[in-house]
């Protein structure tokens, strides 16, 4: 019998409810099931402090932890991503292939491992914005991250956006094949509800204070700068208060400039339009065929987000934008979220997902919502835009670069976002059809199809000799 | 089948990645393919096993049960050899990296069990008489494979095609002395020079902490030198098969060593056979290569003698080589300034002087002197 291909996974613990963990569970459970005897899997699992809710059939190795003042296990930062543990686990397991999944700084130490030539390395890499070159780059000549990624045997990104950005940002890997393999869909887990079924299930799931017949938009994700969460409160404000003009000629929305100090709108513009602009004509096409916005009282935003994230001040945003009663806030304590089935049922009750993220490496929540046939109103930027276009409404955006690496985060255009929410609100049938089209697209990325792609890649890689055994590509450590 | 008359038992490691085993395989393969009868008495290897080709797999399979040869070559240290003396003539083939014959080995030679003492370089022979060792000696150099330069060359990450590459292979211990090399290299060059220094260090135990030691050592050296910037130092720390290692060697433009002693020095030989420049001290086989080739690109650096601690099994009475730092820097500058010059003549010279055919033919001639004695005795 042929020797099994031994793979060491290095990523979030599969017992957790994170996007990385979800991909890992889906792919490698299927790989072990479909290709019985072909693979042996073990994992160096990040954040694996205690047994999590999800179980997997492979062995998990832990990183070092330390105890905090409340006697809870927290990551030891010197080994957060296995920087200290990896070499020892590697020596014990002697894998044929190491599969590292996450951001570059999570597997930097693996790319520069002193034992790098003893294993084949696949990095599965999330690209959540552009450029993606690191702290230092000379465009077209060299980049910090390209030099590091050149130490991988195979680079795999999750979307075509990631492929385009990485090729352009990192000259060191411009001649390398960059593979695209999606996070797999698991459509059987995601129910699809028609309007009547949504109402029935809302009655079952929702708290009595939440009106069942409203237009419910949902959001799932972290609360952090990258996500630009603040935009959702702003958009909800304009929808609720109708504080905009709508052009009958070009159909665009011109939001009235908000006076943050007084929590109301300026009657004439101060900063975001030409000073003195009084909203008597469309800002975009100058047409006088405009109508004032109409307040809408039955639009709600369900935000499912970890309560422990030190991100945007959600209470303050609710108060400033006067939308507190329109927000339904649920979420995990940071590690344990809703069981996958329960979350899928909740998502299926939503009318749309409002996904105005500033940048996504993939965007698992949006992909999962699509599997439930829920249409996505999304920022037209970064990885999630690659698939949301099959089942959603794109929102224009501008950019703000994030400090150290200057990766751009999108900021949704408020007027366009309001316009897309209104489009969804006013056209329930067509938006529902769009959602179902999105679900069809996700079927083309089923667990079976995606796992076969991984099997092909692993098999090809395994058949190449190791660098220590005659492959003339040698990986070195820069001292 | 010109060596069909040769019959010997080889006692030693021929299956590992060690330099001694590689040396043994190079010699034995020539003898075997020319019809010599070889019986191997294996010495358990202390290095990782080599990735042997089909020739050796077949030989080892065929060699499981065989009769001893007429003469025995003990390719090991004298203690191991003394414990395995065979009836008939016994030769001790040993390598030592000290300047003198290791003090702790001396007694093993005085028992008269070895008819000759063989080693891999002529430099090691000279001190024997001064130490009162009056044995017949013979130098069996590492044989150079013809056409080594035609093999594949490694593409090494962090090194551009245009980069001039200094290269060194060794161990972590104080004998290989990578510290002096790093000091010399970092003193001479900075980040604006398109140069790299490959340090290929191997650790037998595969201990991850040990792999970090060389990084710490380099950090310490840099903080001591205290320059604003440094040239690239490239570390390779894995166990490579011989083919993989050969491909790395072919990427080296100048072999350089500040080792305290290196008796066989296969890497230097292969680098020269690939057309690289070479810098080493006037000890071990390097001296033989430098003298035989007499080339401006094969440079011997001056050295002093010193006892050394922190070397495994070292004896304070033994003397080791300490390469002169300024001399090493000057030599590196010389080859770098002349990097445009071709060393192709050296390839031809080293391949002819130290070729497999020449080395083995001379060895066989030597062995036949013992066989002729045997035949005379029988007659």
Tab-separated table of C-alpha atoms in Angstrom, chain A residues 10-455:
chain	number	residue	atom	x	y	z
A	10	UNK	CA	-1.264	25.359	10.746
A	11	UNK	CA	-4.227	27.647	11.288
A	12	UNK	CA	-7.061	28.496	13.702
A	13	UNK	CA	-8.234	25.600	15.811
A	14	UNK	CA	-10.962	23.784	13.876
A	15	UNK	CA	-12.945	23.637	17.094
A	16	UNK	CA	-13.658	27.364	16.882
A	17	UNK	CA	-16.284	29.336	14.994
A	18	UNK	CA	-14.013	31.388	12.779
A	19	UNK	CA	-13.813	31.630	9.018
A	20	UNK	CA	-10.397	29.934	8.964
A	21	UNK	CA	-11.670	27.122	11.168
A	22	UNK	CA	-14.749	26.646	8.997
A	23	UNK	CA	-12.698	26.257	5.809
A	24	UNK	CA	-10.340	23.847	7.536
A	25	UNK	CA	-13.134	21.649	8.883
A	26	UNK	CA	-15.000	21.493	5.603
A	27	UNK	CA	-12.014	20.753	3.383
A	28	UNK	CA	-10.115	18.276	5.502
A	29	UNK	CA	-13.095	16.337	6.790
A	30	UNK	CA	-14.101	15.826	3.181
A	31	UNK	CA	-10.534	15.020	2.111
A	32	UNK	CA	-10.263	12.283	4.740
A	33	UNK	CA	-13.692	10.915	3.868
A	34	UNK	CA	-13.375	10.901	0.095
A	35	UNK	CA	-9.722	9.894	-0.141
A	36	UNK	CA	-9.575	7.302	2.612
A	37	UNK	CA	-6.046	6.137	3.336
A	38	UNK	CA	-4.458	8.709	1.051
A	39	UNK	CA	-3.883	11.379	3.681
A	40	UNK	CA	-2.803	11.662	7.302
A	41	UNK	CA	-3.677	14.983	8.922
A	42	UNK	CA	-2.438	16.655	12.099
A	43	UNK	CA	-2.771	20.293	13.066
A	44	UNK	CA	-0.873	22.928	14.998
A	45	UNK	CA	-3.993	24.742	16.142
A	46	UNK	CA	-4.031	28.423	17.024
A	47	UNK	CA	-6.184	29.560	19.967
A	48	UNK	CA	-6.859	26.000	20.989
A	49	UNK	CA	-6.974	26.666	24.741
A	50	UNK	CA	-9.804	24.359	25.602
A	51	UNK	CA	-12.086	22.007	23.770
A	52	UNK	CA	-14.261	24.047	21.447
A	53	UNK	CA	-17.715	23.213	20.183
A	54	UNK	CA	-16.684	21.590	16.883
A	55	UNK	CA	-14.937	18.195	16.730
A	56	UNK	CA	-12.576	16.921	14.049
A	57	UNK	CA	-11.007	13.491	13.563
A	58	UNK	CA	-7.383	14.643	13.437
A	59	UNK	CA	-4.866	15.301	16.179
A	60	UNK	CA	-4.489	18.887	17.391
A	61	UNK	CA	-1.231	20.249	18.797
A	62	UNK	CA	-1.497	23.272	21.036
A	63	UNK	CA	0.506	26.459	21.070
A	64	UNK	CA	1.812	27.835	24.361
A	65	UNK	CA	-0.679	29.680	26.520
A	66	UNK	CA	-0.363	31.764	29.648
A	67	UNK	CA	-2.877	32.485	32.369
A	68	UNK	CA	-4.295	35.993	32.727
A	69	UNK	CA	-5.307	37.718	35.968
A	70	UNK	CA	-8.688	35.926	35.865
A	71	UNK	CA	-6.923	32.591	35.597
A	72	UNK	CA	-8.087	32.140	31.997
A	73	UNK	CA	-5.833	30.740	29.308
A	74	UNK	CA	-4.822	33.388	26.784
A	75	UNK	CA	-2.289	33.211	23.936
A	76	UNK	CA	1.344	33.529	24.869
A	77	UNK	CA	2.227	36.178	22.298
A	78	UNK	CA	5.641	34.664	21.655
A	79	UNK	CA	3.837	31.549	20.405
A	80	UNK	CA	0.545	33.035	19.228
A	81	UNK	CA	0.846	31.438	15.799
A	82	UNK	CA	3.161	28.604	16.796
A	83	UNK	CA	6.395	30.581	16.400
A	84	UNK	CA	7.955	28.545	19.204
A	85	UNK	CA	6.019	25.314	18.807
A	86	UNK	CA	6.218	24.810	15.053
A	87	UNK	CA	9.759	23.466	14.798
A	88	UNK	CA	9.190	20.866	17.524
A	89	UNK	CA	5.898	19.688	15.995
A	90	UNK	CA	7.578	19.566	12.602
A	91	UNK	CA	10.389	17.424	13.955
A	92	UNK	CA	7.922	15.010	15.577
A	93	UNK	CA	5.504	14.673	12.668
A	94	UNK	CA	7.867	15.026	9.711
A	95	UNK	CA	5.060	16.061	7.359
A	96	UNK	CA	5.327	15.814	3.600
A	97	UNK	CA	3.333	19.006	3.264
A	98	UNK	CA	2.681	21.932	5.593
A	99	UNK	CA	-0.551	23.816	4.881
A	100	UNK	CA	-0.629	27.258	6.505
A	101	UNK	CA	-3.781	29.335	6.327
A	102	UNK	CA	-4.149	32.911	7.455
A	103	UNK	CA	-2.379	36.231	7.081
A	104	UNK	CA	1.286	36.417	6.216
A	105	UNK	CA	2.343	37.504	9.677
A	106	UNK	CA	0.728	34.335	11.039
A	107	UNK	CA	3.007	32.044	9.005
A	108	UNK	CA	6.038	34.276	8.491
A	109	UNK	CA	8.078	31.982	10.767
A	110	UNK	CA	7.180	28.973	8.610
A	111	UNK	CA	8.329	30.673	5.406
A	112	UNK	CA	11.628	31.405	7.148
A	113	UNK	CA	11.893	28.111	9.033
A	114	UNK	CA	15.436	26.809	9.520
A	115	UNK	CA	13.989	23.455	8.406
A	116	UNK	CA	12.221	24.895	5.386
A	117	UNK	CA	13.803	22.476	2.918
A	118	UNK	CA	12.456	19.438	4.737
A	119	UNK	CA	8.804	20.018	3.854
A	120	UNK	CA	6.705	21.285	0.987
A	121	UNK	CA	4.817	24.423	1.921
A	122	UNK	CA	1.393	25.542	0.763
A	123	UNK	CA	0.286	28.930	2.003
A	124	UNK	CA	-3.402	29.651	1.742
A	125	UNK	CA	-3.474	33.330	1.895
A	126	UNK	CA	-6.233	35.816	2.477
A	127	UNK	CA	-5.856	39.075	0.527
A	128	UNK	CA	-8.144	41.685	2.037
A	129	UNK	CA	-7.080	44.797	0.155
A	130	UNK	CA	-4.603	46.371	-2.170
A	131	UNK	CA	-1.658	46.885	-2.392
A	132	UNK	CA	-0.366	43.771	-0.619
A	133	UNK	CA	3.360	44.334	-0.541
A	134	UNK	CA	4.165	44.950	3.128
A	135	UNK	CA	5.834	47.835	4.885
A	136	UNK	CA	8.492	48.242	2.239
A	137	UNK	CA	8.075	48.194	-1.515
A	138	UNK	CA	9.436	49.614	-4.710
A	139	UNK	CA	6.531	49.086	-7.109
A	140	UNK	CA	7.506	46.700	-9.880
A	141	UNK	CA	10.918	45.997	-8.322
A	142	UNK	CA	10.685	44.571	-4.847
A	143	UNK	CA	8.366	44.079	-1.942
A	144	UNK	CA	8.705	42.915	1.634
A	145	UNK	CA	5.971	40.302	1.420
A	146	UNK	CA	6.865	39.062	-2.064
A	147	UNK	CA	10.367	38.197	-0.857
A	148	UNK	CA	8.849	36.178	1.964
A	149	UNK	CA	6.174	34.482	-0.117
A	150	UNK	CA	8.820	33.353	-2.602
A	151	UNK	CA	9.672	30.771	0.068
A	152	UNK	CA	6.382	28.937	-0.466
A	153	UNK	CA	6.083	26.019	-2.868
A	154	UNK	CA	2.491	26.855	-3.658
A	155	UNK	CA	0.592	30.068	-3.007
A	156	UNK	CA	-3.146	29.750	-2.972
A	157	UNK	CA	-5.528	32.666	-2.583
A	158	UNK	CA	-9.265	32.561	-2.149
A	159	UNK	CA	-10.436	34.740	-5.002
A	160	UNK	CA	-9.456	36.234	-8.332
A	161	UNK	CA	-9.120	39.617	-6.598
A	162	UNK	CA	-6.407	38.149	-4.366
A	163	UNK	CA	-4.614	36.687	-7.372
A	164	UNK	CA	-4.635	40.022	-9.207
A	165	UNK	CA	-3.452	42.003	-6.184
A	166	UNK	CA	-0.677	39.610	-5.218
A	167	UNK	CA	0.724	39.388	-8.749
A	168	UNK	CA	0.768	43.147	-9.015
A	169	UNK	CA	2.076	43.914	-5.531
A	170	UNK	CA	4.882	41.360	-5.278
A	171	UNK	CA	7.379	41.349	-8.172
A	172	UNK	CA	9.268	38.470	-6.541
A	173	UNK	CA	6.412	36.079	-7.337
A	174	UNK	CA	5.196	37.536	-10.601
A	175	UNK	CA	6.299	34.423	-12.518
A	176	UNK	CA	4.865	32.013	-9.976
A	177	UNK	CA	1.507	30.357	-10.476
A	178	UNK	CA	-0.889	31.741	-7.913
A	179	UNK	CA	-3.762	29.319	-7.454
A	180	UNK	CA	-7.309	30.355	-6.649
A	181	UNK	CA	-9.320	27.973	-4.478
A	182	UNK	CA	-12.524	29.226	-2.883
A	183	UNK	CA	-13.745	28.604	0.599
A	184	UNK	CA	-16.148	25.713	0.041
A	185	UNK	CA	-19.887	26.022	0.146
A	186	UNK	CA	-22.016	23.630	2.137
A	187	UNK	CA	-25.463	24.448	0.787
A	188	UNK	CA	-27.200	21.577	2.536
A	189	UNK	CA	-26.550	23.312	5.848
A	190	UNK	CA	-28.251	26.518	4.705
A	191	UNK	CA	-32.044	26.559	4.461
A	192	UNK	CA	-33.750	28.852	1.975
A	193	UNK	CA	-36.927	30.541	3.222
A	194	UNK	CA	-39.523	32.252	1.070
A	195	UNK	CA	-41.285	35.286	2.547
A	196	UNK	CA	-43.875	33.194	4.363
A	197	UNK	CA	-41.272	30.833	5.760
A	198	UNK	CA	-39.146	33.751	6.869
A	199	UNK	CA	-42.088	35.116	8.858
A	200	UNK	CA	-42.786	31.731	10.439
A	201	UNK	CA	-39.174	31.256	11.439
A	202	UNK	CA	-38.820	34.798	12.709
A	203	UNK	CA	-41.695	34.087	15.041
A	204	UNK	CA	-39.816	31.031	16.257
A	205	UNK	CA	-36.400	32.620	16.613
A	206	UNK	CA	-36.882	36.334	17.269
A	207	UNK	CA	-37.375	38.049	20.554
A	208	UNK	CA	-40.912	39.410	20.878
A	209	UNK	CA	-39.639	42.994	20.725
A	210	UNK	CA	-38.408	42.498	17.179
A	211	UNK	CA	-41.167	43.068	14.607
A	212	UNK	CA	-41.475	39.986	12.469
A	213	UNK	CA	-42.763	41.716	9.361
A	214	UNK	CA	-40.023	44.352	9.061
A	215	UNK	CA	-37.313	44.490	6.403
A	216	UNK	CA	-34.446	42.851	8.246
A	217	UNK	CA	-30.898	43.345	7.026
A	218	UNK	CA	-28.160	41.341	8.676
A	219	UNK	CA	-24.446	41.687	9.300
A	220	UNK	CA	-22.027	39.104	10.642
A	221	UNK	CA	-18.412	39.932	11.322
A	222	UNK	CA	-15.785	41.360	13.606
A	223	UNK	CA	-15.850	44.888	14.947
A	224	UNK	CA	-12.581	46.370	13.737
A	225	UNK	CA	-11.136	49.173	11.626
A	226	UNK	CA	-10.782	46.989	8.540
A	227	UNK	CA	-14.488	46.251	8.487
A	228	UNK	CA	-15.481	49.935	8.549
A	229	UNK	CA	-18.522	48.908	10.574
A	230	UNK	CA	-19.475	52.528	11.343
A	231	UNK	CA	-20.893	52.916	7.849
A	232	UNK	CA	-23.845	50.675	8.644
A	233	UNK	CA	-25.155	53.002	11.347
A	234	UNK	CA	-24.862	55.927	8.969
A	235	UNK	CA	-26.730	54.184	6.175
A	236	UNK	CA	-29.429	53.039	8.563
A	237	UNK	CA	-29.823	56.621	9.779
A	238	UNK	CA	-30.521	57.935	6.288
A	239	UNK	CA	-32.936	55.105	5.545
A	240	UNK	CA	-34.802	55.665	8.805
A	241	UNK	CA	-34.961	59.454	8.609
A	242	UNK	CA	-35.198	59.933	4.848
A	243	UNK	CA	-32.604	62.667	5.173
A	244	UNK	CA	-31.640	62.767	1.494
A	245	UNK	CA	-32.885	63.747	-1.911
A	246	UNK	CA	-33.551	61.231	-4.658
A	247	UNK	CA	-33.056	62.169	-8.286
A	248	UNK	CA	-35.704	61.035	-10.759
A	249	UNK	CA	-33.353	61.641	-13.668
A	250	UNK	CA	-30.235	59.709	-12.650
A	251	UNK	CA	-31.822	57.808	-9.732
A	252	UNK	CA	-28.992	58.739	-7.425
A	253	UNK	CA	-29.320	59.575	-3.758
A	254	UNK	CA	-27.712	62.713	-2.365
A	255	UNK	CA	-27.544	62.389	1.438
A	256	UNK	CA	-27.761	65.583	3.425
A	257	UNK	CA	-24.531	66.405	5.188
A	258	UNK	CA	-24.657	65.380	8.819
A	259	UNK	CA	-23.781	67.773	11.611
A	260	UNK	CA	-22.046	65.435	14.022
A	261	UNK	CA	-21.953	67.996	16.790
A	262	UNK	CA	-25.720	68.427	16.851
A	263	UNK	CA	-26.796	65.005	15.546
A	264	UNK	CA	-28.874	66.543	12.794
A	265	UNK	CA	-28.410	67.543	9.144
A	266	UNK	CA	-27.067	70.839	7.848
A	267	UNK	CA	-29.587	72.650	5.696
A	268	UNK	CA	-26.795	73.668	3.326
A	269	UNK	CA	-23.593	71.781	2.714
A	270	UNK	CA	-20.373	72.632	4.541
A	271	UNK	CA	-17.677	70.104	3.679
A	272	UNK	CA	-18.680	67.132	1.586
A	273	UNK	CA	-20.316	69.102	-1.219
A	274	UNK	CA	-19.604	72.579	-2.499
A	275	UNK	CA	-20.207	75.048	0.324
A	276	UNK	CA	-23.692	76.463	0.211
A	277	UNK	CA	-25.223	73.642	-1.854
A	278	UNK	CA	-28.852	73.542	-0.674
A	279	UNK	CA	-30.180	70.191	-1.983
A	280	UNK	CA	-32.602	71.803	-4.442
A	281	UNK	CA	-31.072	69.871	-7.334
A	282	UNK	CA	-29.270	66.562	-7.756
A	283	UNK	CA	-25.627	66.852	-6.732
A	284	UNK	CA	-24.611	64.399	-9.451
A	285	UNK	CA	-26.565	65.452	-12.569
A	286	UNK	CA	-27.882	68.882	-11.548
A	287	UNK	CA	-31.419	67.784	-12.374
A	288	UNK	CA	-34.155	69.609	-10.537
A	289	UNK	CA	-36.380	66.530	-10.875
A	290	UNK	CA	-35.799	65.442	-7.317
A	291	UNK	CA	-37.896	64.307	-4.422
A	292	UNK	CA	-37.156	64.421	-0.750
A	293	UNK	CA	-36.399	61.239	1.057
A	294	UNK	CA	-39.187	59.524	2.947
A	295	UNK	CA	-38.585	58.173	6.442
A	296	UNK	CA	-38.914	54.415	6.627
A	297	UNK	CA	-39.766	52.899	9.951
A	298	UNK	CA	-39.660	49.163	9.286
A	299	UNK	CA	-36.049	48.627	8.261
A	300	UNK	CA	-33.859	46.947	10.863
A	301	UNK	CA	-30.250	45.883	11.075
A	302	UNK	CA	-29.342	42.671	12.877
A	303	UNK	CA	-25.686	42.802	13.831
A	304	UNK	CA	-24.125	39.527	14.881
A	305	UNK	CA	-20.660	40.442	16.058
A	306	UNK	CA	-18.270	39.447	18.890
A	307	UNK	CA	-18.951	41.577	21.908
A	308	UNK	CA	-15.362	41.440	23.046
A	309	UNK	CA	-13.828	43.186	20.017
A	310	UNK	CA	-12.291	46.519	20.991
A	311	UNK	CA	-13.502	48.120	17.745
A	312	UNK	CA	-16.003	50.839	16.937
A	313	UNK	CA	-18.072	52.148	19.855
A	314	UNK	CA	-21.403	50.630	18.903
A	315	UNK	CA	-23.510	52.281	21.609
A	316	UNK	CA	-22.172	55.708	20.748
A	317	UNK	CA	-22.790	55.157	17.037
A	318	UNK	CA	-26.386	54.093	17.758
A	319	UNK	CA	-26.953	57.250	19.754
A	320	UNK	CA	-25.247	59.673	17.384
A	321	UNK	CA	-27.097	58.333	14.361
A	322	UNK	CA	-30.341	57.909	16.288
A	323	UNK	CA	-30.957	54.331	15.215
A	324	UNK	CA	-30.754	52.525	18.528
A	325	UNK	CA	-34.199	50.944	18.232
A	326	UNK	CA	-33.378	49.784	14.710
A	327	UNK	CA	-30.365	47.705	15.725
A	328	UNK	CA	-30.564	44.147	16.996
A	329	UNK	CA	-27.252	43.188	18.507
A	330	UNK	CA	-26.225	39.586	19.118
A	331	UNK	CA	-22.911	37.835	19.072
A	332	UNK	CA	-20.348	35.610	20.679
A	333	UNK	CA	-18.108	36.116	23.648
A	334	UNK	CA	-15.120	35.926	21.326
A	335	UNK	CA	-14.699	32.167	21.097
A	336	UNK	CA	-18.031	30.429	21.117
A	337	UNK	CA	-20.686	31.595	18.713
A	338	UNK	CA	-24.008	30.185	17.667
A	339	UNK	CA	-23.864	26.583	16.461
A	340	UNK	CA	-23.547	26.577	12.654
A	341	UNK	CA	-27.062	25.239	12.060
A	342	UNK	CA	-28.680	27.876	14.292
A	343	UNK	CA	-26.706	30.640	12.629
A	344	UNK	CA	-27.710	29.368	9.190
A	345	UNK	CA	-31.387	29.482	10.208
A	346	UNK	CA	-31.038	32.996	11.546
A	347	UNK	CA	-29.390	34.209	8.334
A	348	UNK	CA	-32.131	32.620	6.246
A	349	UNK	CA	-34.720	34.790	7.984
A	350	UNK	CA	-33.055	37.992	6.808
A	351	UNK	CA	-34.232	39.921	3.777
A	352	UNK	CA	-30.744	41.042	2.838
A	353	UNK	CA	-27.240	41.211	4.193
A	354	UNK	CA	-25.641	44.642	4.516
A	355	UNK	CA	-21.968	43.929	3.896
A	356	UNK	CA	-20.192	47.267	3.677
A	357	UNK	CA	-16.853	45.864	4.795
A	358	UNK	CA	-13.681	47.832	4.167
A	359	UNK	CA	-11.883	44.720	2.982
A	360	UNK	CA	-12.243	40.960	3.136
A	361	UNK	CA	-9.784	38.127	2.620
A	362	UNK	CA	-12.798	36.120	1.542
A	363	UNK	CA	-15.957	37.086	3.390
A	364	UNK	CA	-17.336	33.828	4.727
A	365	UNK	CA	-20.485	35.447	6.240
A	366	UNK	CA	-21.479	36.898	2.878
A	367	UNK	CA	-20.761	33.584	1.142
A	368	UNK	CA	-22.871	31.748	3.698
A	369	UNK	CA	-25.723	34.227	3.380
A	370	UNK	CA	-25.638	33.637	-0.374
A	371	UNK	CA	-26.034	29.922	0.293
A	372	UNK	CA	-29.303	30.769	2.019
A	373	UNK	CA	-30.407	32.780	-0.987
A	374	UNK	CA	-30.060	36.045	0.922
A	375	UNK	CA	-29.024	38.939	-1.364
A	376	UNK	CA	-25.972	40.962	-0.368
A	377	UNK	CA	-25.617	44.744	-0.446
A	378	UNK	CA	-21.841	44.944	-0.576
A	379	UNK	CA	-18.898	47.267	-1.032
A	380	UNK	CA	-17.555	46.610	-4.506
A	381	UNK	CA	-13.988	46.022	-3.328
A	382	UNK	CA	-11.754	43.157	-2.193
A	383	UNK	CA	-12.295	39.420	-2.204
A	384	UNK	CA	-15.969	39.217	-1.280
A	385	UNK	CA	-16.902	41.347	-4.301
A	386	UNK	CA	-15.717	38.527	-6.572
A	387	UNK	CA	-18.631	36.314	-5.580
A	388	UNK	CA	-21.160	38.777	-4.181
A	389	UNK	CA	-21.655	40.041	-7.736
A	390	UNK	CA	-23.543	36.823	-8.491
A	391	UNK	CA	-26.122	37.484	-5.806
A	392	UNK	CA	-26.106	41.064	-4.676
A	393	UNK	CA	-26.046	44.795	-5.278
A	394	UNK	CA	-22.642	46.501	-5.422
A	395	UNK	CA	-21.986	49.772	-3.620
A	396	UNK	CA	-19.399	52.268	-4.905
A	397	UNK	CA	-16.639	53.218	-2.535
A	398	UNK	CA	-13.632	55.427	-1.855
A	399	UNK	CA	-10.528	54.376	0.091
A	400	UNK	CA	-8.594	55.008	3.235
A	401	UNK	CA	-5.195	53.318	3.577
A	402	UNK	CA	-4.528	51.449	6.808
A	403	UNK	CA	-1.569	52.821	8.707
A	404	UNK	CA	1.485	50.561	8.570
A	405	UNK	CA	1.105	48.661	5.312
A	406	UNK	CA	-1.060	51.166	3.441
A	407	UNK	CA	-3.539	48.479	2.450
A	408	UNK	CA	-6.620	50.336	1.292
A	409	UNK	CA	-9.879	49.929	3.138
A	410	UNK	CA	-12.983	50.833	1.253
A	411	UNK	CA	-15.457	53.347	2.563
A	412	UNK	CA	-18.868	52.785	1.090
A	413	UNK	CA	-20.445	55.729	-0.675
A	414	UNK	CA	-23.317	56.563	1.643
A	415	UNK	CA	-25.701	57.723	-1.043
A	416	UNK	CA	-25.101	54.668	-3.185
A	417	UNK	CA	-25.489	52.371	-0.179
A	418	UNK	CA	-28.806	54.005	0.743
A	419	UNK	CA	-29.883	53.720	-2.886
A	420	UNK	CA	-29.145	49.962	-2.896
A	421	UNK	CA	-30.976	49.420	0.392
A	422	UNK	CA	-33.992	51.246	-1.033
A	423	UNK	CA	-33.775	49.167	-4.214
A	424	UNK	CA	-33.894	45.993	-2.157
A	425	UNK	CA	-36.641	47.299	0.119
A	426	UNK	CA	-38.833	48.404	-2.760
A	427	UNK	CA	-38.342	45.359	-5.019
A	428	UNK	CA	-38.753	42.271	-2.848
A	429	UNK	CA	-39.396	39.896	-5.744
A	430	UNK	CA	-36.444	40.845	-7.914
A	431	UNK	CA	-34.083	41.002	-4.940
A	432	UNK	CA	-35.246	37.585	-3.849
A	433	UNK	CA	-34.502	36.220	-7.335
A	434	UNK	CA	-31.062	37.792	-7.158
A	435	UNK	CA	-30.477	36.012	-3.858
A	436	UNK	CA	-31.395	32.661	-5.380
A	437	UNK	CA	-29.017	33.298	-8.293
A	438	UNK	CA	-26.290	33.836	-5.700
A	439	UNK	CA	-27.097	30.498	-4.121
A	440	UNK	CA	-26.750	28.806	-7.513
A	441	UNK	CA	-23.276	30.293	-7.874
A	442	UNK	CA	-22.181	28.983	-4.484
A	443	UNK	CA	-23.087	25.461	-5.607
A	444	UNK	CA	-20.256	25.671	-8.136
A	445	UNK	CA	-17.910	25.919	-5.140
A	446	UNK	CA	-19.236	22.914	-3.236
A	447	UNK	CA	-17.137	21.068	-0.662
A	448	UNK	CA	-16.778	18.189	-3.108
A	449	UNK	CA	-15.500	20.400	-5.938
A	450	UNK	CA	-13.160	22.448	-3.719
A	451	UNK	CA	-11.751	19.362	-1.978
A	452	UNK	CA	-10.962	17.813	-5.349
A	453	UNK	CA	-9.025	20.970	-6.222
A	454	UNK	CA	-7.007	20.586	-3.010
A	455	UNK	CA	-6.431	16.895	-3.700
